[in-house]
């Protein structure tokens, strides 16, 4: 309810960045933009900025945000920053890479923290190290958006369906804040899935027996459960392809052979849901889960793709040649 009230005080443009901040990020999960800035680096930066032993204070307080807050408390003058200013500064820190990038990140962090007030410095530091400590999740934000629209949770299912199709919490919030209350429901209903934006996976609900499953879903189809890695495979009309995990993280670089294969399907665009699993070409058998997981790596990808080839066992087509198929019957 507090978040819903807060949303009424910000602009739609600000809300995009603010929603990412609430989740300790700069972008949706499927965009591989990370700070790569550890708590150890924050301590090093604070030692340099305040000429103190920050690791000792961290040992006493147990939270890097509180450490920064304590060190900044005595500072009198601060510069005024907009949400966009802070977002741009943090984004510039995150995209630094290559030779000398660690020193560059240290300098960027020191500049940000030097300019802002103690409370802002506390939460900015927590965002950077990935430990925000405010208990927000995407589910919390979806609830808040329903409260923003109707003053209760009545719009939650509609908002969740829209988020499932377009899993960008910042852009979804922007859409809702930009639309008049009378038109929001219609705007959410027309959101369709699109290639290169992952479709949020539905989480299963357990049942006590097969009989109970059939009682709840009398017209269901049962398939073998393969012990691999969930892979949602996307191909856009311009030939760009991508793979996303169940948690919407990018797997594109780790499975180049799947990217090659989806481009050879002879379709203009497609989204497939699959289980990626190691496959032994000689024995014609699946490989172990442990072997498959060895393919989740950032180095030696070409070597491992030869040693541990995989197959994407597709069980659903969500989108084909420009058409969203998710609302059609399973048959």
PDB file of C-alpha atoms in Angstrom:
ATOM      1  CA  UNK A   1       0.000   0.000   0.000  1.00  0.00           C
ATOM      2  CA  UNK A   2       2.896   2.357   0.807  1.00  0.00           C
ATOM      3  CA  UNK A   3       4.498   1.604  -2.542  1.00  0.00           C
ATOM      4  CA  UNK A   4       1.196   2.239  -4.351  1.00  0.00           C
ATOM      5  CA  UNK A   5       0.926   5.623  -2.634  1.00  0.00           C
ATOM      6  CA  UNK A   6       4.532   6.419  -3.490  1.00  0.00           C
ATOM      7  CA  UNK A   7       3.911   5.679  -7.177  1.00  0.00           C
ATOM      8  CA  UNK A   8       1.397   8.535  -7.237  1.00  0.00           C
ATOM      9  CA  UNK A   9       4.233  10.968  -6.458  1.00  0.00           C
ATOM     10  CA  UNK A  10       6.598  10.037  -9.323  1.00  0.00           C
ATOM     11  CA  UNK A  11       6.544  10.498 -13.082  1.00  0.00           C
ATOM     12  CA  UNK A  12       6.117   7.509 -15.430  1.00  0.00           C
ATOM     13  CA  UNK A  13       9.676   8.057 -16.681  1.00  0.00           C
ATOM     14  CA  UNK A  14      11.106   8.019 -13.136  1.00  0.00           C
ATOM     15  CA  UNK A  15       9.115   4.900 -12.283  1.00  0.00           C
ATOM     16  CA  UNK A  16      11.066   2.775 -14.789  1.00  0.00           C
ATOM     17  CA  UNK A  17      14.378   3.339 -12.995  1.00  0.00           C
ATOM     18  CA  UNK A  18      12.796   3.251  -9.536  1.00  0.00           C
ATOM     19  CA  UNK A  19      11.306  -0.213 -10.080  1.00  0.00           C
ATOM     20  CA  UNK A  20      14.709  -1.550 -11.123  1.00  0.00           C
ATOM     21  CA  UNK A  21      16.258   0.078  -8.040  1.00  0.00           C
ATOM     22  CA  UNK A  22      13.690  -1.590  -5.765  1.00  0.00           C
ATOM     23  CA  UNK A  23      14.905  -4.952  -7.085  1.00  0.00           C
ATOM     24  CA  UNK A  24      18.565  -3.954  -6.749  1.00  0.00           C
ATOM     25  CA  UNK A  25      19.064  -3.806 -10.521  1.00  0.00           C
ATOM     26  CA  UNK A  26      19.500  -1.434 -13.456  1.00  0.00           C
ATOM     27  CA  UNK A  27      17.531  -3.484 -15.990  1.00  0.00           C
ATOM     28  CA  UNK A  28      15.190  -6.483 -16.270  1.00  0.00           C
ATOM     29  CA  UNK A  29      16.611  -9.890 -15.322  1.00  0.00           C
ATOM     30  CA  UNK A  30      17.031 -10.896 -18.939  1.00  0.00           C
ATOM     31  CA  UNK A  31      19.435  -8.017 -19.621  1.00  0.00           C
ATOM     32  CA  UNK A  32      22.900  -9.182 -18.451  1.00  0.00           C
ATOM     33  CA  UNK A  33      23.886  -5.866 -16.857  1.00  0.00           C
ATOM     34  CA  UNK A  34      25.582  -6.379 -13.499  1.00  0.00           C
ATOM     35  CA  UNK A  35      27.665  -4.106 -11.275  1.00  0.00           C
ATOM     36  CA  UNK A  36      30.472  -6.625 -10.633  1.00  0.00           C
ATOM     37  CA  UNK A  37      31.400  -4.491  -7.637  1.00  0.00           C
ATOM     38  CA  UNK A  38      31.959  -6.455  -4.453  1.00  0.00           C
ATOM     39  CA  UNK A  39      31.603  -5.480  -0.822  1.00  0.00           C
ATOM     40  CA  UNK A  40      35.402  -5.731  -0.621  1.00  0.00           C
ATOM     41  CA  UNK A  41      35.714  -3.027  -3.302  1.00  0.00           C
ATOM     42  CA  UNK A  42      33.238  -0.811  -1.455  1.00  0.00           C
ATOM     43  CA  UNK A  43      35.377  -1.129   1.681  1.00  0.00           C
ATOM     44  CA  UNK A  44      38.475  -0.199  -0.338  1.00  0.00           C
ATOM     45  CA  UNK A  45      36.699   2.838  -1.758  1.00  0.00           C
ATOM     46  CA  UNK A  46      35.465   3.954   1.669  1.00  0.00           C
ATOM     47  CA  UNK A  47      38.951   3.607   3.159  1.00  0.00           C
ATOM     48  CA  UNK A  48      40.258   5.839   0.376  1.00  0.00           C
ATOM     49  CA  UNK A  49      37.442   8.377   0.697  1.00  0.00           C
ATOM     50  CA  UNK A  50      37.267   8.659   4.482  1.00  0.00           C
ATOM     51  CA  UNK A  51      40.806   7.589   5.426  1.00  0.00           C
ATOM     52  CA  UNK A  52      39.483   5.020   7.882  1.00  0.00           C
ATOM     53  CA  UNK A  53      39.333   1.265   8.543  1.00  0.00           C
ATOM     54  CA  UNK A  54      35.938   0.467   7.000  1.00  0.00           C
ATOM     55  CA  UNK A  55      36.357  -3.306   7.382  1.00  0.00           C
ATOM     56  CA  UNK A  56      36.454  -2.870  11.170  1.00  0.00           C
ATOM     57  CA  UNK A  57      33.209  -0.856  11.112  1.00  0.00           C
ATOM     58  CA  UNK A  58      31.661  -3.452   8.796  1.00  0.00           C
ATOM     59  CA  UNK A  59      32.555  -6.157  11.309  1.00  0.00           C
ATOM     60  CA  UNK A  60      30.691  -4.228  13.997  1.00  0.00           C
ATOM     61  CA  UNK A  61      27.606  -3.266  11.947  1.00  0.00           C
ATOM     62  CA  UNK A  62      27.366  -6.228   9.546  1.00  0.00           C
ATOM     63  CA  UNK A  63      25.889  -4.152   6.713  1.00  0.00           C
ATOM     64  CA  UNK A  64      27.846  -2.123   4.171  1.00  0.00           C
ATOM     65  CA  UNK A  65      24.920   0.284   3.822  1.00  0.00           C
ATOM     66  CA  UNK A  66      25.056   1.146   7.507  1.00  0.00           C
ATOM     67  CA  UNK A  67      28.824   1.599   7.272  1.00  0.00           C
ATOM     68  CA  UNK A  68      28.446   4.175   4.496  1.00  0.00           C
ATOM     69  CA  UNK A  69      25.633   5.898   6.417  1.00  0.00           C
ATOM     70  CA  UNK A  70      27.748   6.207   9.568  1.00  0.00           C
ATOM     71  CA  UNK A  71      30.727   7.570   7.660  1.00  0.00           C
ATOM     72  CA  UNK A  72      28.573  10.107   5.786  1.00  0.00           C
ATOM     73  CA  UNK A  73      26.548  11.335   8.794  1.00  0.00           C
ATOM     74  CA  UNK A  74      28.875  14.200   9.585  1.00  0.00           C
ATOM     75  CA  UNK A  75      28.928  15.548   6.044  1.00  0.00           C
ATOM     76  CA  UNK A  76      27.025  18.811   5.706  1.00  0.00           C
ATOM     77  CA  UNK A  77      26.802  19.682   1.989  1.00  0.00           C
ATOM     78  CA  UNK A  78      25.228  17.503  -0.723  1.00  0.00           C
ATOM     79  CA  UNK A  79      24.334  17.991  -4.347  1.00  0.00           C
ATOM     80  CA  UNK A  80      20.775  17.582  -5.599  1.00  0.00           C
ATOM     81  CA  UNK A  81      20.244  14.558  -7.865  1.00  0.00           C
ATOM     82  CA  UNK A  82      17.276  13.332  -9.858  1.00  0.00           C
ATOM     83  CA  UNK A  83      16.400   9.654 -10.157  1.00  0.00           C
ATOM     84  CA  UNK A  84      17.710   9.782 -13.729  1.00  0.00           C
ATOM     85  CA  UNK A  85      21.022  11.294 -12.559  1.00  0.00           C
ATOM     86  CA  UNK A  86      21.601   8.425 -10.117  1.00  0.00           C
ATOM     87  CA  UNK A  87      20.530   5.836 -12.678  1.00  0.00           C
ATOM     88  CA  UNK A  88      22.947   7.208 -15.279  1.00  0.00           C
ATOM     89  CA  UNK A  89      25.811   7.312 -12.764  1.00  0.00           C
ATOM     90  CA  UNK A  90      25.180   3.712 -11.686  1.00  0.00           C
ATOM     91  CA  UNK A  91      24.800   2.574 -15.287  1.00  0.00           C
ATOM     92  CA  UNK A  92      28.148   4.148 -16.189  1.00  0.00           C
ATOM     93  CA  UNK A  93      29.747   2.308 -13.267  1.00  0.00           C
ATOM     94  CA  UNK A  94      28.207  -1.019 -14.335  1.00  0.00           C
ATOM     95  CA  UNK A  95      29.282  -0.857 -17.990  1.00  0.00           C
ATOM     96  CA  UNK A  96      32.946  -0.202 -17.182  1.00  0.00           C
ATOM     97  CA  UNK A  97      34.938  -3.251 -18.282  1.00  0.00           C
ATOM     98  CA  UNK A  98      38.324  -4.316 -19.538  1.00  0.00           C
ATOM     99  CA  UNK A  99      41.788  -3.259 -18.460  1.00  0.00           C
ATOM    100  CA  UNK A 100      41.752  -0.763 -15.599  1.00  0.00           C
ATOM    101  CA  UNK A 101      38.010  -1.106 -15.108  1.00  0.00           C
ATOM    102  CA  UNK A 102      38.283  -1.953 -11.402  1.00  0.00           C
ATOM    103  CA  UNK A 103      40.066   1.300 -10.686  1.00  0.00           C
ATOM    104  CA  UNK A 104      37.538   3.109 -12.857  1.00  0.00           C
ATOM    105  CA  UNK A 105      34.663   1.557 -10.909  1.00  0.00           C
ATOM    106  CA  UNK A 106      36.284   2.623  -7.631  1.00  0.00           C
ATOM    107  CA  UNK A 107      36.561   6.219  -8.843  1.00  0.00           C
ATOM    108  CA  UNK A 108      32.974   6.188 -10.134  1.00  0.00           C
ATOM    109  CA  UNK A 109      31.640   4.821  -6.831  1.00  0.00           C
ATOM    110  CA  UNK A 110      33.603   7.367  -4.792  1.00  0.00           C
ATOM    111  CA  UNK A 111      32.208  10.226  -6.900  1.00  0.00           C
ATOM    112  CA  UNK A 112      28.618   9.002  -6.502  1.00  0.00           C
ATOM    113  CA  UNK A 113      28.893   8.517  -2.738  1.00  0.00           C
ATOM    114  CA  UNK A 114      30.722  11.829  -2.214  1.00  0.00           C
ATOM    115  CA  UNK A 115      27.874  13.813  -3.780  1.00  0.00           C
ATOM    116  CA  UNK A 116      24.773  12.271  -2.172  1.00  0.00           C
ATOM    117  CA  UNK A 117      23.231  12.474   1.295  1.00  0.00           C
ATOM    118  CA  UNK A 118      23.854   9.701   3.893  1.00  0.00           C
ATOM    119  CA  UNK A 119      20.523   7.907   3.402  1.00  0.00           C
ATOM    120  CA  UNK A 120      20.918   7.839  -0.385  1.00  0.00           C
ATOM    121  CA  UNK A 121      24.517   6.621  -0.016  1.00  0.00           C
ATOM    122  CA  UNK A 122      23.293   3.788   2.227  1.00  0.00           C
ATOM    123  CA  UNK A 123      20.830   2.402  -0.301  1.00  0.00           C
ATOM    124  CA  UNK A 124      22.956   3.081  -3.373  1.00  0.00           C
ATOM    125  CA  UNK A 125      25.747   1.038  -1.792  1.00  0.00           C
ATOM    126  CA  UNK A 126      23.357  -1.794  -0.988  1.00  0.00           C
ATOM    127  CA  UNK A 127      22.069  -1.805  -4.567  1.00  0.00           C
ATOM    128  CA  UNK A 128      25.609  -2.005  -5.940  1.00  0.00           C
ATOM    129  CA  UNK A 129      26.589  -5.027  -3.807  1.00  0.00           C
ATOM    130  CA  UNK A 130      23.221  -6.749  -4.367  1.00  0.00           C
ATOM    131  CA  UNK A 131      21.977  -6.651  -0.778  1.00  0.00           C
ATOM    132  CA  UNK A 132      19.176  -4.079  -0.663  1.00  0.00           C
ATOM    133  CA  UNK A 133      17.512  -5.446   2.513  1.00  0.00           C
ATOM    134  CA  UNK A 134      14.045  -3.947   1.992  1.00  0.00           C
ATOM    135  CA  UNK A 135      12.170  -7.162   1.209  1.00  0.00           C
ATOM    136  CA  UNK A 136      10.778  -6.183  -2.190  1.00  0.00           C
ATOM    137  CA  UNK A 137      10.196  -8.733  -4.943  1.00  0.00           C
ATOM    138  CA  UNK A 138       8.467  -8.590  -8.306  1.00  0.00           C
ATOM    139  CA  UNK A 139       5.373 -10.019  -6.601  1.00  0.00           C
ATOM    140  CA  UNK A 140       5.344  -7.108  -4.136  1.00  0.00           C
ATOM    141  CA  UNK A 141       5.485  -4.631  -6.997  1.00  0.00           C
ATOM    142  CA  UNK A 142       2.692  -6.396  -8.913  1.00  0.00           C
ATOM    143  CA  UNK A 143       0.510  -6.178  -5.793  1.00  0.00           C
ATOM    144  CA  UNK A 144       1.361  -2.482  -5.430  1.00  0.00           C
ATOM    145  CA  UNK A 145       0.409  -1.801  -9.050  1.00  0.00           C
ATOM    146  CA  UNK A 146      -3.009  -3.330  -8.437  1.00  0.00           C
ATOM    147  CA  UNK A 147      -3.449  -1.140  -5.341  1.00  0.00           C
ATOM    148  CA  UNK A 148      -2.372   1.868  -7.439  1.00  0.00           C
ATOM    149  CA  UNK A 149      -5.062   1.155 -10.055  1.00  0.00           C
ATOM    150  CA  UNK A 150      -8.008   0.089  -7.904  1.00  0.00           C
ATOM    151  CA  UNK A 151      -7.139   0.465  -4.221  1.00  0.00           C
ATOM    152  CA  UNK A 152      -7.132  -3.321  -3.757  1.00  0.00           C
ATOM    153  CA  UNK A 153      -5.744  -6.541  -5.296  1.00  0.00           C
ATOM    154  CA  UNK A 154      -8.559  -6.974  -7.820  1.00  0.00           C
ATOM    155  CA  UNK A 155      -6.292  -6.192 -10.812  1.00  0.00           C
ATOM    156  CA  UNK A 156      -3.474  -8.482  -9.651  1.00  0.00           C
ATOM    157  CA  UNK A 157      -4.264 -11.382 -12.007  1.00  0.00           C
ATOM    158  CA  UNK A 158      -4.535  -9.112 -15.045  1.00  0.00           C
ATOM    159  CA  UNK A 159      -1.257  -7.356 -14.180  1.00  0.00           C
ATOM    160  CA  UNK A 160       0.494 -10.681 -13.601  1.00  0.00           C
ATOM    161  CA  UNK A 161      -0.693 -11.960 -17.001  1.00  0.00           C
ATOM    162  CA  UNK A 162       0.670  -8.813 -18.654  1.00  0.00           C
ATOM    163  CA  UNK A 163       3.967  -9.206 -16.785  1.00  0.00           C
ATOM    164  CA  UNK A 164       4.169 -12.839 -17.870  1.00  0.00           C
ATOM    165  CA  UNK A 165       4.031 -11.712 -21.492  1.00  0.00           C
ATOM    166  CA  UNK A 166       6.330  -8.703 -21.120  1.00  0.00           C
ATOM    167  CA  UNK A 167       8.573  -9.370 -18.127  1.00  0.00           C
ATOM    168  CA  UNK A 168       9.969  -5.874 -17.705  1.00  0.00           C
ATOM    169  CA  UNK A 169       8.715  -4.496 -14.398  1.00  0.00           C
ATOM    170  CA  UNK A 170       9.985  -0.993 -15.194  1.00  0.00           C
ATOM    171  CA  UNK A 171       8.218  -0.701 -18.544  1.00  0.00           C
ATOM    172  CA  UNK A 172       5.041  -2.271 -17.142  1.00  0.00           C
ATOM    173  CA  UNK A 173       4.958   0.331 -14.351  1.00  0.00           C
ATOM    174  CA  UNK A 174       5.609   3.086 -16.887  1.00  0.00           C
ATOM    175  CA  UNK A 175       2.659   1.882 -18.981  1.00  0.00           C
ATOM    176  CA  UNK A 176       0.312   1.813 -15.992  1.00  0.00           C
ATOM    177  CA  UNK A 177       1.362   5.252 -14.724  1.00  0.00           C
ATOM    178  CA  UNK A 178       1.068   6.712 -18.237  1.00  0.00           C
ATOM    179  CA  UNK A 179      -2.461   5.422 -18.830  1.00  0.00           C
ATOM    180  CA  UNK A 180      -5.700   6.860 -17.499  1.00  0.00           C
ATOM    181  CA  UNK A 181      -7.394   4.633 -14.914  1.00  0.00           C
ATOM    182  CA  UNK A 182     -10.347   3.968 -17.210  1.00  0.00           C
ATOM    183  CA  UNK A 183      -8.101   2.660 -20.017  1.00  0.00           C
ATOM    184  CA  UNK A 184      -5.554   0.631 -18.023  1.00  0.00           C
ATOM    185  CA  UNK A 185      -7.473  -2.652 -18.123  1.00  0.00           C
ATOM    186  CA  UNK A 186      -7.748  -2.557 -21.920  1.00  0.00           C
ATOM    187  CA  UNK A 187      -4.074  -1.579 -22.311  1.00  0.00           C
ATOM    188  CA  UNK A 188      -2.957  -4.521 -20.183  1.00  0.00           C
ATOM    189  CA  UNK A 189      -5.142  -6.966 -22.106  1.00  0.00           C
ATOM    190  CA  UNK A 190      -3.529  -6.128 -25.450  1.00  0.00           C
ATOM    191  CA  UNK A 191       0.036  -6.817 -24.291  1.00  0.00           C
ATOM    192  CA  UNK A 192       1.340  -9.756 -26.298  1.00  0.00           C
ATOM    193  CA  UNK A 193       4.553 -11.726 -26.104  1.00  0.00           C
ATOM    194  CA  UNK A 194       7.365 -10.750 -28.436  1.00  0.00           C
ATOM    195  CA  UNK A 195      10.663 -12.415 -29.433  1.00  0.00           C
ATOM    196  CA  UNK A 196      13.772 -11.493 -27.398  1.00  0.00           C
ATOM    197  CA  UNK A 197      11.662 -10.621 -24.342  1.00  0.00           C
ATOM    198  CA  UNK A 198      11.402 -13.778 -22.205  1.00  0.00           C
ATOM    199  CA  UNK A 199       7.977 -15.066 -21.203  1.00  0.00           C
ATOM    200  CA  UNK A 200       7.752 -15.551 -17.437  1.00  0.00           C
ATOM    201  CA  UNK A 201       7.491 -19.244 -16.521  1.00  0.00           C
ATOM    202  CA  UNK A 202       4.422 -20.415 -14.647  1.00  0.00           C
ATOM    203  CA  UNK A 203       5.364 -21.963 -11.327  1.00  0.00           C
ATOM    204  CA  UNK A 204       3.828 -25.367 -10.666  1.00  0.00           C
ATOM    205  CA  UNK A 205       1.493 -26.121  -7.788  1.00  0.00           C
ATOM    206  CA  UNK A 206       1.955 -29.456  -6.084  1.00  0.00           C
ATOM    207  CA  UNK A 207      -0.790 -32.057  -5.765  1.00  0.00           C
ATOM    208  CA  UNK A 208      -0.875 -35.087  -3.507  1.00  0.00           C
ATOM    209  CA  UNK A 209      -1.638 -37.627  -6.254  1.00  0.00           C
ATOM    210  CA  UNK A 210      -2.147 -38.118  -9.992  1.00  0.00           C
ATOM    211  CA  UNK A 211      -5.882 -38.401  -9.308  1.00  0.00           C
ATOM    212  CA  UNK A 212      -5.881 -34.931  -7.782  1.00  0.00           C
ATOM    213  CA  UNK A 213      -4.079 -33.559 -10.851  1.00  0.00           C
ATOM    214  CA  UNK A 214      -6.746 -34.981 -13.169  1.00  0.00           C
ATOM    215  CA  UNK A 215      -9.521 -33.668 -10.947  1.00  0.00           C
ATOM    216  CA  UNK A 216      -8.159 -30.156 -11.276  1.00  0.00           C
ATOM    217  CA  UNK A 217      -7.076 -30.398 -14.935  1.00  0.00           C
ATOM    218  CA  UNK A 218      -9.153 -33.091 -16.648  1.00  0.00           C
ATOM    219  CA  UNK A 219      -7.802 -32.259 -20.121  1.00  0.00           C
ATOM    220  CA  UNK A 220      -4.065 -32.295 -19.500  1.00  0.00           C
ATOM    221  CA  UNK A 221      -1.113 -33.858 -21.289  1.00  0.00           C
ATOM    222  CA  UNK A 222       1.689 -35.637 -19.445  1.00  0.00           C
ATOM    223  CA  UNK A 223       5.265 -35.692 -20.712  1.00  0.00           C
ATOM    224  CA  UNK A 224       8.461 -37.257 -19.328  1.00  0.00           C
ATOM    225  CA  UNK A 225      10.460 -34.912 -17.096  1.00  0.00           C
ATOM    226  CA  UNK A 226      13.966 -34.547 -18.494  1.00  0.00           C
ATOM    227  CA  UNK A 227      16.630 -33.579 -15.989  1.00  0.00           C
ATOM    228  CA  UNK A 228      18.324 -30.692 -17.737  1.00  0.00           C
ATOM    229  CA  UNK A 229      18.145 -26.938 -17.981  1.00  0.00           C
ATOM    230  CA  UNK A 230      15.015 -25.019 -18.955  1.00  0.00           C
ATOM    231  CA  UNK A 231      15.696 -23.047 -22.110  1.00  0.00           C
ATOM    232  CA  UNK A 232      13.317 -20.603 -23.783  1.00  0.00           C
ATOM    233  CA  UNK A 233      14.548 -20.140 -27.354  1.00  0.00           C
ATOM    234  CA  UNK A 234      13.750 -16.939 -29.270  1.00  0.00           C
ATOM    235  CA  UNK A 235      14.205 -15.950 -32.902  1.00  0.00           C
ATOM    236  CA  UNK A 236      13.240 -12.446 -34.072  1.00  0.00           C
ATOM    237  CA  UNK A 237      12.321 -11.417 -37.616  1.00  0.00           C
ATOM    238  CA  UNK A 238      15.688  -9.663 -38.066  1.00  0.00           C
ATOM    239  CA  UNK A 239      17.525 -12.951 -37.446  1.00  0.00           C
ATOM    240  CA  UNK A 240      18.570 -12.190 -33.867  1.00  0.00           C
ATOM    241  CA  UNK A 241      18.292 -15.226 -31.575  1.00  0.00           C
ATOM    242  CA  UNK A 242      18.499 -15.681 -27.813  1.00  0.00           C
ATOM    243  CA  UNK A 243      18.012 -18.287 -25.085  1.00  0.00           C
ATOM    244  CA  UNK A 244      16.699 -17.578 -21.592  1.00  0.00           C
ATOM    245  CA  UNK A 245      16.648 -19.659 -18.408  1.00  0.00           C
ATOM    246  CA  UNK A 246      13.602 -20.284 -16.210  1.00  0.00           C
ATOM    247  CA  UNK A 247      14.650 -17.218 -14.212  1.00  0.00           C
ATOM    248  CA  UNK A 248      14.905 -15.150 -17.424  1.00  0.00           C
ATOM    249  CA  UNK A 249      18.701 -14.989 -17.362  1.00  0.00           C
ATOM    250  CA  UNK A 250      20.488 -15.045 -20.715  1.00  0.00           C
ATOM    251  CA  UNK A 251      21.950 -18.402 -21.817  1.00  0.00           C
ATOM    252  CA  UNK A 252      22.601 -17.237 -25.372  1.00  0.00           C
ATOM    253  CA  UNK A 253      26.399 -17.318 -25.325  1.00  0.00           C
ATOM    254  CA  UNK A 254      26.561 -20.694 -23.579  1.00  0.00           C
ATOM    255  CA  UNK A 255      24.731 -22.718 -26.248  1.00  0.00           C
ATOM    256  CA  UNK A 256      25.901 -21.527 -29.685  1.00  0.00           C
ATOM    257  CA  UNK A 257      24.768 -24.749 -31.379  1.00  0.00           C
ATOM    258  CA  UNK A 258      21.143 -24.108 -30.326  1.00  0.00           C
ATOM    259  CA  UNK A 259      21.352 -20.568 -31.723  1.00  0.00           C
ATOM    260  CA  UNK A 260      22.613 -22.008 -35.030  1.00  0.00           C
ATOM    261  CA  UNK A 261      19.818 -24.592 -35.057  1.00  0.00           C
ATOM    262  CA  UNK A 262      16.930 -22.205 -34.397  1.00  0.00           C
ATOM    263  CA  UNK A 263      18.133 -19.964 -37.230  1.00  0.00           C
ATOM    264  CA  UNK A 264      17.982 -22.998 -39.553  1.00  0.00           C
ATOM    265  CA  UNK A 265      14.307 -23.803 -38.835  1.00  0.00           C
ATOM    266  CA  UNK A 266      13.027 -21.918 -41.860  1.00  0.00           C
ATOM    267  CA  UNK A 267      10.674 -19.647 -39.901  1.00  0.00           C
ATOM    268  CA  UNK A 268      10.713 -15.853 -39.698  1.00  0.00           C
ATOM    269  CA  UNK A 269      10.200 -15.766 -35.922  1.00  0.00           C
ATOM    270  CA  UNK A 270       9.536 -18.220 -33.123  1.00  0.00           C
ATOM    271  CA  UNK A 271       9.596 -18.743 -29.353  1.00  0.00           C
ATOM    272  CA  UNK A 272      10.096 -22.331 -28.186  1.00  0.00           C
ATOM    273  CA  UNK A 273      10.123 -23.695 -24.648  1.00  0.00           C
ATOM    274  CA  UNK A 274      12.512 -26.562 -24.098  1.00  0.00           C
ATOM    275  CA  UNK A 275      14.611 -28.606 -21.751  1.00  0.00           C
ATOM    276  CA  UNK A 276      18.283 -28.382 -22.710  1.00  0.00           C
ATOM    277  CA  UNK A 277      20.103 -31.586 -21.906  1.00  0.00           C
ATOM    278  CA  UNK A 278      23.490 -33.129 -22.662  1.00  0.00           C
ATOM    279  CA  UNK A 279      23.308 -35.875 -25.277  1.00  0.00           C
ATOM    280  CA  UNK A 280      25.792 -38.640 -26.071  1.00  0.00           C
ATOM    281  CA  UNK A 281      25.813 -39.035 -29.856  1.00  0.00           C
ATOM    282  CA  UNK A 282      27.571 -42.432 -29.684  1.00  0.00           C
ATOM    283  CA  UNK A 283      25.240 -44.155 -27.224  1.00  0.00           C
ATOM    284  CA  UNK A 284      22.153 -42.137 -28.216  1.00  0.00           C
ATOM    285  CA  UNK A 285      21.441 -41.451 -24.536  1.00  0.00           C
ATOM    286  CA  UNK A 286      20.999 -38.397 -22.400  1.00  0.00           C
ATOM    287  CA  UNK A 287      23.900 -37.325 -20.239  1.00  0.00           C
ATOM    288  CA  UNK A 288      23.688 -36.586 -16.524  1.00  0.00           C
ATOM    289  CA  UNK A 289      22.397 -33.352 -15.072  1.00  0.00           C
ATOM    290  CA  UNK A 290      25.902 -32.669 -13.748  1.00  0.00           C
ATOM    291  CA  UNK A 291      27.342 -32.925 -17.268  1.00  0.00           C
ATOM    292  CA  UNK A 292      24.683 -30.603 -18.665  1.00  0.00           C
ATOM    293  CA  UNK A 293      25.400 -28.009 -15.969  1.00  0.00           C
ATOM    294  CA  UNK A 294      29.064 -27.907 -17.057  1.00  0.00           C
ATOM    295  CA  UNK A 295      27.828 -26.059 -20.141  1.00  0.00           C
ATOM    296  CA  UNK A 296      26.768 -23.093 -17.998  1.00  0.00           C
ATOM    297  CA  UNK A 297      30.065 -21.263 -18.253  1.00  0.00           C
ATOM    298  CA  UNK A 298      31.671 -18.064 -19.513  1.00  0.00           C
ATOM    299  CA  UNK A 299      34.941 -19.545 -20.759  1.00  0.00           C
ATOM    300  CA  UNK A 300      36.007 -22.489 -22.973  1.00  0.00           C
ATOM    301  CA  UNK A 301      32.498 -22.577 -24.490  1.00  0.00           C
ATOM    302  CA  UNK A 302      33.601 -23.955 -27.872  1.00  0.00           C
ATOM    303  CA  UNK A 303      35.639 -26.752 -26.267  1.00  0.00           C
ATOM    304  CA  UNK A 304      32.800 -27.787 -23.943  1.00  0.00           C
ATOM    305  CA  UNK A 305      30.238 -27.680 -26.746  1.00  0.00           C
ATOM    306  CA  UNK A 306      32.300 -30.366 -28.506  1.00  0.00           C
ATOM    307  CA  UNK A 307      32.878 -32.463 -25.359  1.00  0.00           C
ATOM    308  CA  UNK A 308      29.294 -32.127 -24.065  1.00  0.00           C
ATOM    309  CA  UNK A 309      26.894 -31.612 -26.988  1.00  0.00           C
ATOM    310  CA  UNK A 310      23.331 -30.754 -26.017  1.00  0.00           C
ATOM    311  CA  UNK A 311      19.865 -31.067 -27.461  1.00  0.00           C
ATOM    312  CA  UNK A 312      16.978 -28.701 -26.828  1.00  0.00           C
ATOM    313  CA  UNK A 313      13.979 -30.976 -26.302  1.00  0.00           C
ATOM    314  CA  UNK A 314      11.113 -28.637 -27.198  1.00  0.00           C
ATOM    315  CA  UNK A 315       7.737 -29.152 -25.540  1.00  0.00           C
ATOM    316  CA  UNK A 316       5.892 -25.959 -26.463  1.00  0.00           C
ATOM    317  CA  UNK A 317       5.731 -23.323 -29.187  1.00  0.00           C
ATOM    318  CA  UNK A 318       4.626 -19.968 -27.776  1.00  0.00           C
ATOM    319  CA  UNK A 319       5.012 -17.761 -30.830  1.00  0.00           C
ATOM    320  CA  UNK A 320       5.332 -18.448 -34.559  1.00  0.00           C
ATOM    321  CA  UNK A 321       5.832 -16.167 -37.550  1.00  0.00           C
ATOM    322  CA  UNK A 322       4.518 -13.067 -35.807  1.00  0.00           C
ATOM    323  CA  UNK A 323       1.604 -14.744 -34.006  1.00  0.00           C
ATOM    324  CA  UNK A 324       1.233 -15.105 -30.241  1.00  0.00           C
ATOM    325  CA  UNK A 325       0.023 -18.681 -29.642  1.00  0.00           C
ATOM    326  CA  UNK A 326      -0.198 -18.586 -25.851  1.00  0.00           C
ATOM    327  CA  UNK A 327      -3.933 -17.872 -25.755  1.00  0.00           C
ATOM    328  CA  UNK A 328      -4.819 -20.702 -28.132  1.00  0.00           C
ATOM    329  CA  UNK A 329      -5.950 -24.132 -26.835  1.00  0.00           C
ATOM    330  CA  UNK A 330      -3.138 -26.633 -26.231  1.00  0.00           C
ATOM    331  CA  UNK A 331      -4.276 -28.877 -29.074  1.00  0.00           C
TER     332      UNK A 331
END
